Structure formats: structure tokens, C-alpha cells
Short mmCIF file of C-alpha atoms and ligand atoms in Angstrom, two decimals:
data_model
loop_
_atom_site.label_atom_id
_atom_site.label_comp_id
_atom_site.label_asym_id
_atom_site.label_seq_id
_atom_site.Cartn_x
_atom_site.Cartn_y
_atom_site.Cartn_z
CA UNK A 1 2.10 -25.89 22.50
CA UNK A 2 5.63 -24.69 22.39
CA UNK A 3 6.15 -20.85 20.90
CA UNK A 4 8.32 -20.10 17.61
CA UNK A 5 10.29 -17.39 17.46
CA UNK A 6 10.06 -15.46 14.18
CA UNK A 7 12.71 -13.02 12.65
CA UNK A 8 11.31 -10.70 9.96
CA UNK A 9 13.14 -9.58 6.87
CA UNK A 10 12.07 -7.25 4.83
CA UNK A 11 10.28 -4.16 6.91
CA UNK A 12 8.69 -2.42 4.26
CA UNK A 13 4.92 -1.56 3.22
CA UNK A 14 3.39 -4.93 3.80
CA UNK A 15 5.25 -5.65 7.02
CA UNK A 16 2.98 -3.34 9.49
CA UNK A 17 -0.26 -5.91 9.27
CA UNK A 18 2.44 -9.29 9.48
CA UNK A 19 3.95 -7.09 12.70
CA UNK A 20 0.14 -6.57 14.62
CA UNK A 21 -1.18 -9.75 13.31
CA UNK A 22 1.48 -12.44 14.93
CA UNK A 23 1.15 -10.54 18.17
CA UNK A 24 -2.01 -11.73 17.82
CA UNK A 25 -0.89 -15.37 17.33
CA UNK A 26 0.26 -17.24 20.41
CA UNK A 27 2.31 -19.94 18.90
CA UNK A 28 4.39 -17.03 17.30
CA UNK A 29 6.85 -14.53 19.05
CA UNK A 30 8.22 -11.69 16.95
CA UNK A 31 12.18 -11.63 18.41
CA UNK A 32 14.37 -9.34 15.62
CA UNK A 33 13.44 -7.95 12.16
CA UNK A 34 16.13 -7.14 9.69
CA UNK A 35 16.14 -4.79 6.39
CA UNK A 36 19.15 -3.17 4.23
CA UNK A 37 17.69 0.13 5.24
CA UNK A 38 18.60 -0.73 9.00
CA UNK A 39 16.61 2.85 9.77
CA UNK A 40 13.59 1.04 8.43
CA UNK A 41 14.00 -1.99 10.84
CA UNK A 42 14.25 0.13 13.76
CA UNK A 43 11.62 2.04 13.04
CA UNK A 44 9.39 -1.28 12.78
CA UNK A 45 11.05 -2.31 15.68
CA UNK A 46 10.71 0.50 17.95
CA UNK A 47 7.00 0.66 16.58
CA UNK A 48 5.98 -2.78 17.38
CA UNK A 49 7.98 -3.13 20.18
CA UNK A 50 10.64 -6.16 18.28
CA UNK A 51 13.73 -6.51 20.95
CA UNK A 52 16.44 -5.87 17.56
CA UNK A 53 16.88 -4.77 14.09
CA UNK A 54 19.72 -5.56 12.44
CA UNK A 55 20.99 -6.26 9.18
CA UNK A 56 19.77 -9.81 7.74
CA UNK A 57 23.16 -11.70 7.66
CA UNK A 58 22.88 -10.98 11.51
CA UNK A 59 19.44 -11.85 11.48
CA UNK A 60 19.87 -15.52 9.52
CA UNK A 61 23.04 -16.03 12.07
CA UNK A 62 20.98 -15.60 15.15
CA UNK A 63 20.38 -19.32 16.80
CA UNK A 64 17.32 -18.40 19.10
CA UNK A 65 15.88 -17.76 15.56
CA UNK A 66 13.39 -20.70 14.23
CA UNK A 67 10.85 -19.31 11.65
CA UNK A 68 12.25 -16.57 9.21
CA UNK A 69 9.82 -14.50 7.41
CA UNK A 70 10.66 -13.00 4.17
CA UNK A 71 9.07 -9.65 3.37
CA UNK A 72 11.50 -8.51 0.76
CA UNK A 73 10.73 -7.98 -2.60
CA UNK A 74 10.32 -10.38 -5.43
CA UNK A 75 13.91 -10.36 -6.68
CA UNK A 76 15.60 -10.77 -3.15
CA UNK A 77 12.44 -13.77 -2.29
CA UNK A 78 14.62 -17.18 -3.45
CA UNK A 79 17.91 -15.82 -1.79
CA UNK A 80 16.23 -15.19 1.81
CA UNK A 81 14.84 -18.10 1.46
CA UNK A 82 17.87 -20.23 0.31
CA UNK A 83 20.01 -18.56 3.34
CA UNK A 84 17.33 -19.06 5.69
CA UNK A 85 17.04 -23.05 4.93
CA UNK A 86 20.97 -23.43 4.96
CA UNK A 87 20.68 -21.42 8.39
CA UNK A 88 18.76 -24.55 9.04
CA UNK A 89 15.53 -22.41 10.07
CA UNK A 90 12.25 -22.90 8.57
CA UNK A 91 11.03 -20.26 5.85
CA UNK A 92 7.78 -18.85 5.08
CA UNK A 93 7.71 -15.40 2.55
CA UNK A 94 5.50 -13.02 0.48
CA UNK A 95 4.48 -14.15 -2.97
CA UNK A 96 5.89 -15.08 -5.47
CA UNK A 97 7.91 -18.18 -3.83
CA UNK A 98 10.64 -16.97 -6.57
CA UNK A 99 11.25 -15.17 -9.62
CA UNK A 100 12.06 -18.47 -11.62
CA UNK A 101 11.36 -21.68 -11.66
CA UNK A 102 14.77 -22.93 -10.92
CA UNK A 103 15.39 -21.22 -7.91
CA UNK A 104 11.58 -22.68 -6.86
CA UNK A 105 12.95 -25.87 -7.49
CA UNK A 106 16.29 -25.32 -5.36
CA UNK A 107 13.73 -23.84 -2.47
CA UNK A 108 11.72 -26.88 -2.30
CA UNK A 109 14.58 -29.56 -2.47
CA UNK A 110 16.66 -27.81 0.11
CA UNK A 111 13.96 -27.69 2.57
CA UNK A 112 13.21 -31.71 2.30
CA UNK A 113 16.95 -32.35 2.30
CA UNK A 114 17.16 -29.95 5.76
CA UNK A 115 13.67 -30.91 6.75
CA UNK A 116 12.35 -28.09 7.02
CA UNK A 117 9.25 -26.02 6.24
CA UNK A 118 8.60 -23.67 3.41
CA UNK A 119 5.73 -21.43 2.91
CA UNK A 120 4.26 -18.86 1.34
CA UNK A 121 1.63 -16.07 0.82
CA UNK A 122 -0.74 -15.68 -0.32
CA UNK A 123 -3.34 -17.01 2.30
CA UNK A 124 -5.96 -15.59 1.98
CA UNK A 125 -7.82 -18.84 1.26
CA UNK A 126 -7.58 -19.45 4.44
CA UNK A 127 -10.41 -16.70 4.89
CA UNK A 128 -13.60 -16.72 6.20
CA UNK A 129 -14.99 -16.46 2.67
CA UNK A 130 -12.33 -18.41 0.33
CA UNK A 131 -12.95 -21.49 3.29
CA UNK A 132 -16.87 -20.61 2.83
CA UNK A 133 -16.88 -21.17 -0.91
CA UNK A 134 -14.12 -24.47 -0.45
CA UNK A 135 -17.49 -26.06 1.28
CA UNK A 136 -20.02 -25.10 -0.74
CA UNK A 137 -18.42 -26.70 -3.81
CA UNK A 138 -17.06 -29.37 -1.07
CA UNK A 139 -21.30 -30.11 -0.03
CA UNK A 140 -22.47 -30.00 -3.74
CA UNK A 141 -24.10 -26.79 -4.03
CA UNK A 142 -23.42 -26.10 -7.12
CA UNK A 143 -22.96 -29.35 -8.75
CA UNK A 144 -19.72 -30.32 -10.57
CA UNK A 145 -17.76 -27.65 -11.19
CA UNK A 146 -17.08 -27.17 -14.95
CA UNK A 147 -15.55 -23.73 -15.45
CA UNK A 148 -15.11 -20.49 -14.08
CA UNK A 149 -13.80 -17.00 -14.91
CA UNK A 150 -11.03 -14.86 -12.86
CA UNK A 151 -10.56 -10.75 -13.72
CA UNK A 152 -8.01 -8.77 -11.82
CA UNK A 153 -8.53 -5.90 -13.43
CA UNK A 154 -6.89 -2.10 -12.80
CA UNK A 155 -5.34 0.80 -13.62
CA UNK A 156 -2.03 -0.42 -11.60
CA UNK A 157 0.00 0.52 -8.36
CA UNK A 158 2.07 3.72 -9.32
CA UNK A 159 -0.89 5.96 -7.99
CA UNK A 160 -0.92 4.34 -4.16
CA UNK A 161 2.22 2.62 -3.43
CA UNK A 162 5.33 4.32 -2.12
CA UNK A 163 7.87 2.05 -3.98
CA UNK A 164 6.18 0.57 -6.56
CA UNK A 165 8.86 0.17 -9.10
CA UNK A 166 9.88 -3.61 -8.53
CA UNK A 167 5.71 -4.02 -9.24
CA UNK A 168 6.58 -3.53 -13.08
CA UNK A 169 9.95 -5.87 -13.11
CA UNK A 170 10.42 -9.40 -13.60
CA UNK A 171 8.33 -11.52 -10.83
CA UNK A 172 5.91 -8.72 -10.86
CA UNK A 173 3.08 -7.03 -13.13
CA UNK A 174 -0.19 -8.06 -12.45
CA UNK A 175 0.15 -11.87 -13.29
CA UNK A 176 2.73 -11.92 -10.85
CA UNK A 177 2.07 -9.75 -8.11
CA UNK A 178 -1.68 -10.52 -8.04
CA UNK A 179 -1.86 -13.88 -10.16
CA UNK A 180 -0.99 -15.68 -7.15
CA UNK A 181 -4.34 -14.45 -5.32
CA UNK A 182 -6.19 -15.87 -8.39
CA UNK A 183 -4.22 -18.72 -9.48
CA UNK A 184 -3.98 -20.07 -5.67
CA UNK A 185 -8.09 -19.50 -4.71
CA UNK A 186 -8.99 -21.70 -7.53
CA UNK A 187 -6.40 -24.35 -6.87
CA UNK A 188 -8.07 -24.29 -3.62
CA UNK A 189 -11.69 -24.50 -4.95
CA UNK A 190 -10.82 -26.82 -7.85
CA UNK A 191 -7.62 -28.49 -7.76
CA UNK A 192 -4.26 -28.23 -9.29
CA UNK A 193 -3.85 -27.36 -13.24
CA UNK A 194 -2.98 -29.20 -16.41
CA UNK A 195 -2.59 -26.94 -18.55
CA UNK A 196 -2.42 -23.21 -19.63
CA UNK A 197 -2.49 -21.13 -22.48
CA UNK A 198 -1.74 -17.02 -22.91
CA UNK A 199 -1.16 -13.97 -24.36
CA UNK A 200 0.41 -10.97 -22.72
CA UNK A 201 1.46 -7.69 -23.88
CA UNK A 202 3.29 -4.42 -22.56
CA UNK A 203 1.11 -1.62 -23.21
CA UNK A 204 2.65 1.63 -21.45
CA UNK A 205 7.09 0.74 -21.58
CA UNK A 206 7.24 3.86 -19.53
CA UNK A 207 4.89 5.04 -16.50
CA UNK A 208 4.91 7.37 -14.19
CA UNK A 209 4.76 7.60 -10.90
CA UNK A 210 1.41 9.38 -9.19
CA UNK A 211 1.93 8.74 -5.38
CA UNK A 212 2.57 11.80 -3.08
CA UNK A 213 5.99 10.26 -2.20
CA UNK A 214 7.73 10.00 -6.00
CA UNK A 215 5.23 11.98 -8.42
CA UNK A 216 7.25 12.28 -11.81
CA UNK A 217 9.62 9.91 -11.68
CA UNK A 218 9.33 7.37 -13.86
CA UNK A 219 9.60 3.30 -14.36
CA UNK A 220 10.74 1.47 -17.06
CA UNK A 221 8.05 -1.89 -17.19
CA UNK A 222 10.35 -5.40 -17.83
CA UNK A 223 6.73 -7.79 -17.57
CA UNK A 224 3.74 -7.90 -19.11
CA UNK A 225 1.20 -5.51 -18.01
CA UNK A 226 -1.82 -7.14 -19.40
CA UNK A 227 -2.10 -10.56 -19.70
CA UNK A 228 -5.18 -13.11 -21.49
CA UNK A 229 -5.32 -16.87 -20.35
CA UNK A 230 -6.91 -19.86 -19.99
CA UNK A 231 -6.64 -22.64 -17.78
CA UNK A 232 -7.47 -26.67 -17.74
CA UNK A 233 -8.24 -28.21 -14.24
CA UNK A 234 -7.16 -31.90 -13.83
CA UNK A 235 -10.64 -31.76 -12.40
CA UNK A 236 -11.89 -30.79 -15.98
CA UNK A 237 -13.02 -27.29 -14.89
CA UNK A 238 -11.93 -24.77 -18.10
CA UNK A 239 -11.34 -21.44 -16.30
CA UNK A 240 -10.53 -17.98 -18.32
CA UNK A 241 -8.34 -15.08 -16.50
CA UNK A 242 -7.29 -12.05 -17.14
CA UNK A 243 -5.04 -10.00 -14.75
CA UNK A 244 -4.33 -6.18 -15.97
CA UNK A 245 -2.51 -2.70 -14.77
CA UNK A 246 -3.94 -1.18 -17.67
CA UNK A 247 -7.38 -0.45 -17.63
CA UNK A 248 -9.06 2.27 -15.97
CA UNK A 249 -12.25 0.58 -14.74
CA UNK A 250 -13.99 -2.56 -15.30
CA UNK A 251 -17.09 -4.56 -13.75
CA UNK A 252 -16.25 -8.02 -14.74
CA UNK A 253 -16.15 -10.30 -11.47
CA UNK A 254 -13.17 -10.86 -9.51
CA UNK A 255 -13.85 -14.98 -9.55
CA UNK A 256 -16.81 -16.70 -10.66
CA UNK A 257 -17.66 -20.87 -10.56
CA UNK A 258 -19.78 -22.72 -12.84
CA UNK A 259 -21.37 -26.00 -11.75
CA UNK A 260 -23.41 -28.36 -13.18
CA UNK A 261 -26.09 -27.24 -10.91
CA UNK A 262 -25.34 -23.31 -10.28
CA UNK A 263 -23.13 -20.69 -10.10
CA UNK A 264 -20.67 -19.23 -7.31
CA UNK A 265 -19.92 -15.52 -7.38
CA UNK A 266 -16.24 -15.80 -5.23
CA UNK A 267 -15.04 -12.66 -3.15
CA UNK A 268 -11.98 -10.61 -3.83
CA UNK A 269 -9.21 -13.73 -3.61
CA UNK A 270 -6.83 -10.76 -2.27
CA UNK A 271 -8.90 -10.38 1.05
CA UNK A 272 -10.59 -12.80 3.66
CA UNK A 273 -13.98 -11.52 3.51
CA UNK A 274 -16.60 -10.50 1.31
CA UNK A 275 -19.90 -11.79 0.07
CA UNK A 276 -20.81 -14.78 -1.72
CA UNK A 277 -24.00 -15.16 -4.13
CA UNK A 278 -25.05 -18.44 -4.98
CA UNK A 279 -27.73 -19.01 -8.10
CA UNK A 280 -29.01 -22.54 -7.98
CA UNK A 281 -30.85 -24.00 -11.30
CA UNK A 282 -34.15 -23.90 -9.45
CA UNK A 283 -33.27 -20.41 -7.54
CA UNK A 284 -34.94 -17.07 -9.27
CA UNK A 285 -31.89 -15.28 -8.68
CA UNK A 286 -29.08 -15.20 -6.57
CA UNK A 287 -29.07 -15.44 -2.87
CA UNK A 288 -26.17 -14.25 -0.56
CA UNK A 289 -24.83 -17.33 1.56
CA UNK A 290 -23.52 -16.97 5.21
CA UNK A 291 -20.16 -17.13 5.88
CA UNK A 292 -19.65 -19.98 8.04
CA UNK A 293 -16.03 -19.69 9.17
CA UNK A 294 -14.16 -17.00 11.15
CA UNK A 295 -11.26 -14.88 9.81
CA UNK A 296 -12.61 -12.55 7.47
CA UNK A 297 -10.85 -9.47 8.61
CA UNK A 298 -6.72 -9.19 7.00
CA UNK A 299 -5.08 -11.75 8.88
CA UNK A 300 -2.18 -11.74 7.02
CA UNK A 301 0.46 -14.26 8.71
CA UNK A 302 -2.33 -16.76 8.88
CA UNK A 303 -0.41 -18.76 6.57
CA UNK A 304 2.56 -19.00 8.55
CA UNK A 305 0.25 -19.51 11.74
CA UNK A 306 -0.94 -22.85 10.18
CA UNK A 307 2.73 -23.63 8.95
CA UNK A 308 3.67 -23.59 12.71
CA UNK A 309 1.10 -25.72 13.65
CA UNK A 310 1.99 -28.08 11.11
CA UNK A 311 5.90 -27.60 12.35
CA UNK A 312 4.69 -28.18 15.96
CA UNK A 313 2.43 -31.79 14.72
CA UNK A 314 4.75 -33.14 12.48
CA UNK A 315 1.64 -32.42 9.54
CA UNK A 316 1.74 -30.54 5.98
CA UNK A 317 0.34 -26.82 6.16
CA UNK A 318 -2.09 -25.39 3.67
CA UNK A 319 0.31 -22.19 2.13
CA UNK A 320 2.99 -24.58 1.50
CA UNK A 321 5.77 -24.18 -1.05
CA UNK A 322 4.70 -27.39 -3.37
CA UNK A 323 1.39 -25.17 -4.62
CA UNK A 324 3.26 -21.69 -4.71
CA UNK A 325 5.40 -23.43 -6.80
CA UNK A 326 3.02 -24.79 -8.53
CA UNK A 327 1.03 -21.45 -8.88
CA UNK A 328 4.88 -19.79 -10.04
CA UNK A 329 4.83 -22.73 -12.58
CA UNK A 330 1.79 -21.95 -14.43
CA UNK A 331 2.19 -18.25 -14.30
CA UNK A 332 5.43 -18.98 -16.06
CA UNK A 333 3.42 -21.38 -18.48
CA UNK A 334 0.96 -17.95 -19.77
CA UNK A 335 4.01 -16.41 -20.48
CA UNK A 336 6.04 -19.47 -22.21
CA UNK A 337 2.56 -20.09 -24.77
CA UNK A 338 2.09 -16.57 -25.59
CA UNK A 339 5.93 -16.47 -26.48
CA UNK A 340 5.74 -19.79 -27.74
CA UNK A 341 2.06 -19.99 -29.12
CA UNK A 342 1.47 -23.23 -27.75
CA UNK A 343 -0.52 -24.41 -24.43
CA UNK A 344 1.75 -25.08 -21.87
CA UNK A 345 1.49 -28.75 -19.83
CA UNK A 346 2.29 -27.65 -16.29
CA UNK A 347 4.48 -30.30 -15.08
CA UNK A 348 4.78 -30.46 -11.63
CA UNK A 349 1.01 -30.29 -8.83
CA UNK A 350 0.23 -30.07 -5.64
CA UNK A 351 -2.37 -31.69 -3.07
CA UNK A 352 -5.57 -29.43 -3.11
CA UNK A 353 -5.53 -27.91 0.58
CA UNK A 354 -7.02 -29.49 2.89
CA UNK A 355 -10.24 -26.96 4.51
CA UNK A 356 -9.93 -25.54 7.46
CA UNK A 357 -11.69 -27.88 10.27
CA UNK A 358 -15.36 -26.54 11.02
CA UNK A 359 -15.76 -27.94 14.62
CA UNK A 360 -13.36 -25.21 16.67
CA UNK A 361 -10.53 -23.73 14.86
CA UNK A 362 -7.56 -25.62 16.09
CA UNK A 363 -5.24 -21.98 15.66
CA UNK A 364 -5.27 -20.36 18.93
CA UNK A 365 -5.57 -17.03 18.95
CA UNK A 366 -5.19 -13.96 21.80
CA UNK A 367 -8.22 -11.76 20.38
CA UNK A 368 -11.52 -12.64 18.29
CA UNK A 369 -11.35 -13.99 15.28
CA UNK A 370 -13.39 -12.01 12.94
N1 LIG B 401 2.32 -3.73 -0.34
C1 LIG B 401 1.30 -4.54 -0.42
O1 LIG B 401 0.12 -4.11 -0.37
C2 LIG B 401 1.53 -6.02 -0.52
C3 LIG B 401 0.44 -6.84 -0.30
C4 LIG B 401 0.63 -8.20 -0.32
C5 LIG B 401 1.87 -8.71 -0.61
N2 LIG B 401 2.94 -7.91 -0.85
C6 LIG B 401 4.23 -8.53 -1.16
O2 LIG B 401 5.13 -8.30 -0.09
C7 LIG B 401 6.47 -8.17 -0.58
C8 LIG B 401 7.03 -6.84 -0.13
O3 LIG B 401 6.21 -5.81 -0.65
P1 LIG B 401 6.19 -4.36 -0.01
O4 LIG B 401 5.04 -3.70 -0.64
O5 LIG B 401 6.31 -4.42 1.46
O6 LIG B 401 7.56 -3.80 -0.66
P2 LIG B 401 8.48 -2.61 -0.11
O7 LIG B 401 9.38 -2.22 -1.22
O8 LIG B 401 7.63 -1.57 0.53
O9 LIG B 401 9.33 -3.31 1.05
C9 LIG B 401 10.30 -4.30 0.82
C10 LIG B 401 11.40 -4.12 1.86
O10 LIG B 401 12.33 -5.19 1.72
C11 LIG B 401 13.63 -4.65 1.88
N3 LIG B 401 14.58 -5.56 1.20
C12 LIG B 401 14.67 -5.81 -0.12
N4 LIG B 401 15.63 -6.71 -0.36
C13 LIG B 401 16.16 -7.04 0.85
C14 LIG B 401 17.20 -7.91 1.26
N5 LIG B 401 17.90 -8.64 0.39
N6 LIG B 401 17.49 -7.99 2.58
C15 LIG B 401 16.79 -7.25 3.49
N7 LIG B 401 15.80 -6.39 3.15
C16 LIG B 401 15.49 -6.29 1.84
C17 LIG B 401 13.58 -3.26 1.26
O11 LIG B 401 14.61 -2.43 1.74
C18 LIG B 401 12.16 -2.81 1.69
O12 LIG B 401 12.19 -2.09 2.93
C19 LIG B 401 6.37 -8.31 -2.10
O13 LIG B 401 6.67 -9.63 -2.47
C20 LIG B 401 4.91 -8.00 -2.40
O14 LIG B 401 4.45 -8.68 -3.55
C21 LIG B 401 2.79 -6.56 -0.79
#
């Protein structure tokens, strides 16, 4: 199978794992990586052993180029991936797809007009457990699914990360930096969304910055920083969520399903591993099921692994820009019904990913899989 080369903008905290995971990945070659803080990009570059950094306009120009991956942060997202598609090179980025819906809409047509691919994180469902808990629904396990719950609960990212000021501005907070974990593992596990209702609120306008790098400065918050919702499956499935920087501890579940039959206790959706309970009606109590695909370490870049395979055979991938847009569009829709008080219709859906195949993962891969 032929090789892509990749060119990586946007070298920042989250880059490290995409740089050691796609060495790992034989269909994709790491050839230049690009970020306005040039010193960053060599740094990457010199780390991982990339041939250039560069600035991105050099980057987008560069013909041996096929596959860029966007890194950047949410506000720069839709305009990397715009220039990328009229570079005529496929584009595959961190989450959110955009900050509006607009722009998601521009990113989407431009790519079928060019024919090219778009994708985007997160992809973690393509995990060991996410793919796990697809196929126990999948086989019936727990019956029909009828509801479920979803809690991303904590105290937010100003203690930990060493930029986190674009985490409390517009395509951020915690419905939109780690919404898209939620929203996208139970599109995966129960199918695209009808409808939503919300309410979200701004509790702190000012916060301060804890990490070692920036302690004391502070950051004026432009999204919600707690949000309430509730979602309607086309499936039928009710589901209630609540994502939150404010709260200092919690032990609500991060996803749990509700069939007709019993219940699913879901792994973190922001990793590919974890446990999963089952409780069947005629169980005693919960029992912990064996994960029965590989990938349950961070193999971040999966995504785009699967996006080149799909490039490569002419097929749809699974992190695809139709259900990130879909997943932008209904984390829009909490905030347009709490403003609004009225449940949103989410207009546009998506095809429920297809699971991974059991018999021999078709990605190859240099090293073990788990
Ligand atoms: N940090 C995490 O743990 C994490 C985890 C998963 C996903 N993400 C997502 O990854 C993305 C990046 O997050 P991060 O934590 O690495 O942020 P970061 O601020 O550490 O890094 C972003 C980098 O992008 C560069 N950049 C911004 N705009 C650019 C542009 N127009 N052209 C070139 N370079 C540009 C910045 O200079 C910076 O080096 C975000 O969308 C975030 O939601 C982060």
C-alpha cells in the first residue's frame, strides 16, 4: 500500500503523542511540521527526527505534501483546514472541526468539490474499549438501548496545561473542548441526534492560572463553563450530559447505557482503554467484560490512520468531517436552547461508524497494538 506523506501544523502540547504515534503507522511518513513559533517546530523536528520546520504558508505550498494535519488551536482549526483543501491536499485536525457552523459547512463542501478527505479528532472510538462497547450493544447485550447519561466533570485545565487560555474562549470550555469525546462515543454507540436541549452558565468570568509555567496570570472566560443538556437519539435513546470546569470533584460516571435488558458502564470516551461493567436483568451485579479489540493504549492519529486507508481504497473513514460536524452542530444546539429556551432540531446527521473489523485489523502497524 502506497505511503502518505503528512505535514504537521500546529507543534504544540498535543503534537508529541501524533509525532511517536505515526512513526508507528506505516502508511504514514512524517516529512515537515510547521508552527508560527518556528522555534517550536524545530524543536519538534529536531526531536522526532521531521526533515523541516517551517512556517505553514511554506508548509501548505510544499507539493510532496499529501495529508496535512492540523494541531493548532480551535480558532486557527477552519482556516488550516480551508488552505489545506485549496492546496488541494487532504485534511485531518484536532477537535473541534471549527469554531462555527459556517465555516464547518465551507470545510465539508470544499473537500467534495476538491475531492478530498476531511477528518477529525477525536478518535478515540476507535479504541479497544469504545469498539468493545460498539459490539456489545451491536450483539444485544443489553437489549435496546433507551437512554444513557454522560458527566465530564472537573475543576478545569488552568492547573496542568501550559497554555490553557484558548481552553476558556469561543470553541472551547468544556462542551467544546471535551464535548466532542462525549458527544462523538455515543453517536458511535447509538446513532446520530435529533434533538437537544441546554442550559449553560459562566460561573468564574476571571480565573487564574495555577500551572508552574504562568501561575498568576489570569484569563478572561468568553464560553460557558458549565453546561446542563439533554439529548434525543433518532434511535429513541434520551441521553442527559453534563460537561463542567467548575467543580472540584464528582463521582458521577463518565458514560453510562441503558437497555431494555441491562446496563453498560462506558470507559473514559477521552482514552482507548478502560474497563467495562455490564449488569444484565438476570445478573446479581455487574460483571467486567473483556476487551475484545486491540488499541487501548493513546493512539492518537488513529483517526487519520483509518482516513488514509480509506484515501488509499477509495472508502469513507470512521473520524470523518460529516459527524464532527455533526457533533459541532449539536454542541452549538445546547447553547442556541439555553439562549433561546427552546430544544434545538439538529439539522444536518451522519452515518453511525462503521466498527472496526474483528477478524485481523486491516491497519498495519510497525509495533504491537495494545
Ligand atoms: N493538550 C491536550 O491534552 C489535547 C488533547 C486532545 C486534543 N487537543 C486539541 O489539540 C489542539 C491543540 O491543543 P494543544 O494543547 O496542543 O495547544 P497548544 O496551545 O499547546 O498548541 C497549539 C500550537 O498551534 C500553534 N498555532 C496556532 N495557530 C497557528 C497557525 N495559524 N499556524 C501555525 N501554528 C499555529 C501555536 O503556536 C501552538 O504551538 C486543540 O484543538 C486541542 O483541543 C489537546
Amino acid at each position: 500500500m502506497s505511503k502518505f506523506k503528512v505535514g504537521i501544523i500546529g507543534c504544540g502540547n498535543i503534537s508529541s503523542i501524533y509525532f511517536t504515534n505515526l512513526k508507528r503507522f506505516h502508511m504514514l511518513e512524517v516529512v515537515a511540521c510547521a508552527d508560527l513559533n518556528l522555534e517550536r517546530a524545530k524543536e519538534q523536528a529536531a526531536l522526532y527526527g521531521v526533515p523541516k520546520a517551517c512556517g505553514a504558508d511554506e508548509l501548505l505550498a510544499d507539493p510532496d505534501i499529501d495529508i496535512v494535519l492540523n494541531l493548532t488551536i480551535p480558532a486557527a482549526h477552519a482556516d488550516i483546514h480551508l488552505r489545506a483543501l485549496e492546496a488541494g491536499k487532504h485534511s485531518y485536525g484536532e477537535k473541534p472541526l471549527a469554531l462555527n457552523l459556517e465555516d464547518g459547512k465551507r470545510i465539508l463542501s470544499l473537500a467534495r468539490e476538491k475531492g478530498l478527505a476531511v477528518g477529525c479528532a477525536p478518535d478515540t472510538f476507535l479504541g479497544g474499549s469504545l469498539q468493545t462497547c460498539r459490539k456489545l450493544i451491536d450483539d444485544r447485550w443489553i437489549g435496546e438501548p433507551i437512554g444513557a447519561t454522560a458527566f465530564m466533570m472537573s475543576e478545569g485545565p488552568e492547573s496542568w496545561h501550559p497554555n490553557p487560555g484558548f481552553l476558556y474562549q469561543k470553541g472551547a470550555g468544556p462542551l467544546f473542548d471535551m464535548g466532542p469525546y462525549y458527544l462523538t462515543a455515543l453517536v458511535h454507540l447509538l446513532g446520530p441526534i435529533r434533538r437537544v436541549s441546554g442550559s449553560t452558565r459562566i460561573t468564574y468570568p476571571e480565573r487564574m492560572i495555577t500551572n508552574d509555567y504562568h501561575y498568576g496570570d489570569k484569563i478572561q472566560v468568553q464560553t460557558p463553563t458549565h453546561t446542563a443538556g439533554l439529548l434525543d437519539f433518532h434511535s429513541g435513546a434520551v441521553c442527559t450530559m453534563i460537561t463542567s470546569f467548575d467543580v472540584w470533584g464528582s463521582k458521577l460516571p463518565h458514560i453510562e447505557i441503558y437497555g431494555t435488558h441491562g446496563t453498560m458502564i462506558v470507559p473514559d470516551p477521552n482514552d482507548f482503554g478502560g474497563p467495562i461493567l455490564v449488569k444484565r436483568h438476570d445478573w446479581p451485579e455487574f460483571k467486567e467484560i473483556p476487551m475484545v479489540y486491540g488499541f487501548t493504549g493513546n493512539h492518537r492519529g488513529l483517526g487519520l490512520l483509518d482516513m488514509a486507508h480509506g484515501i488509499a481504497s477509495k472508502q469513507s473513514h470512521r473520524a470523518n468531517g460529516e459527524l464532527a460536524y455533526h457533533v459541532l452542530e449539536a454542541m452549538h444546539g445546547f447553547e442556541i436552547s439555553s439562549n433561546e429556551g427552546r430544544h434545538y432540531d439538529v439539522a444536518s446527521t451522519c452515518a453511525q461508524p462503521e466498527p472496526l473489523p474483528m477478524d485481523g485489523y486491516r491497519f498495519s502497524t510497525k509495533t504491537r497494538v495494545d
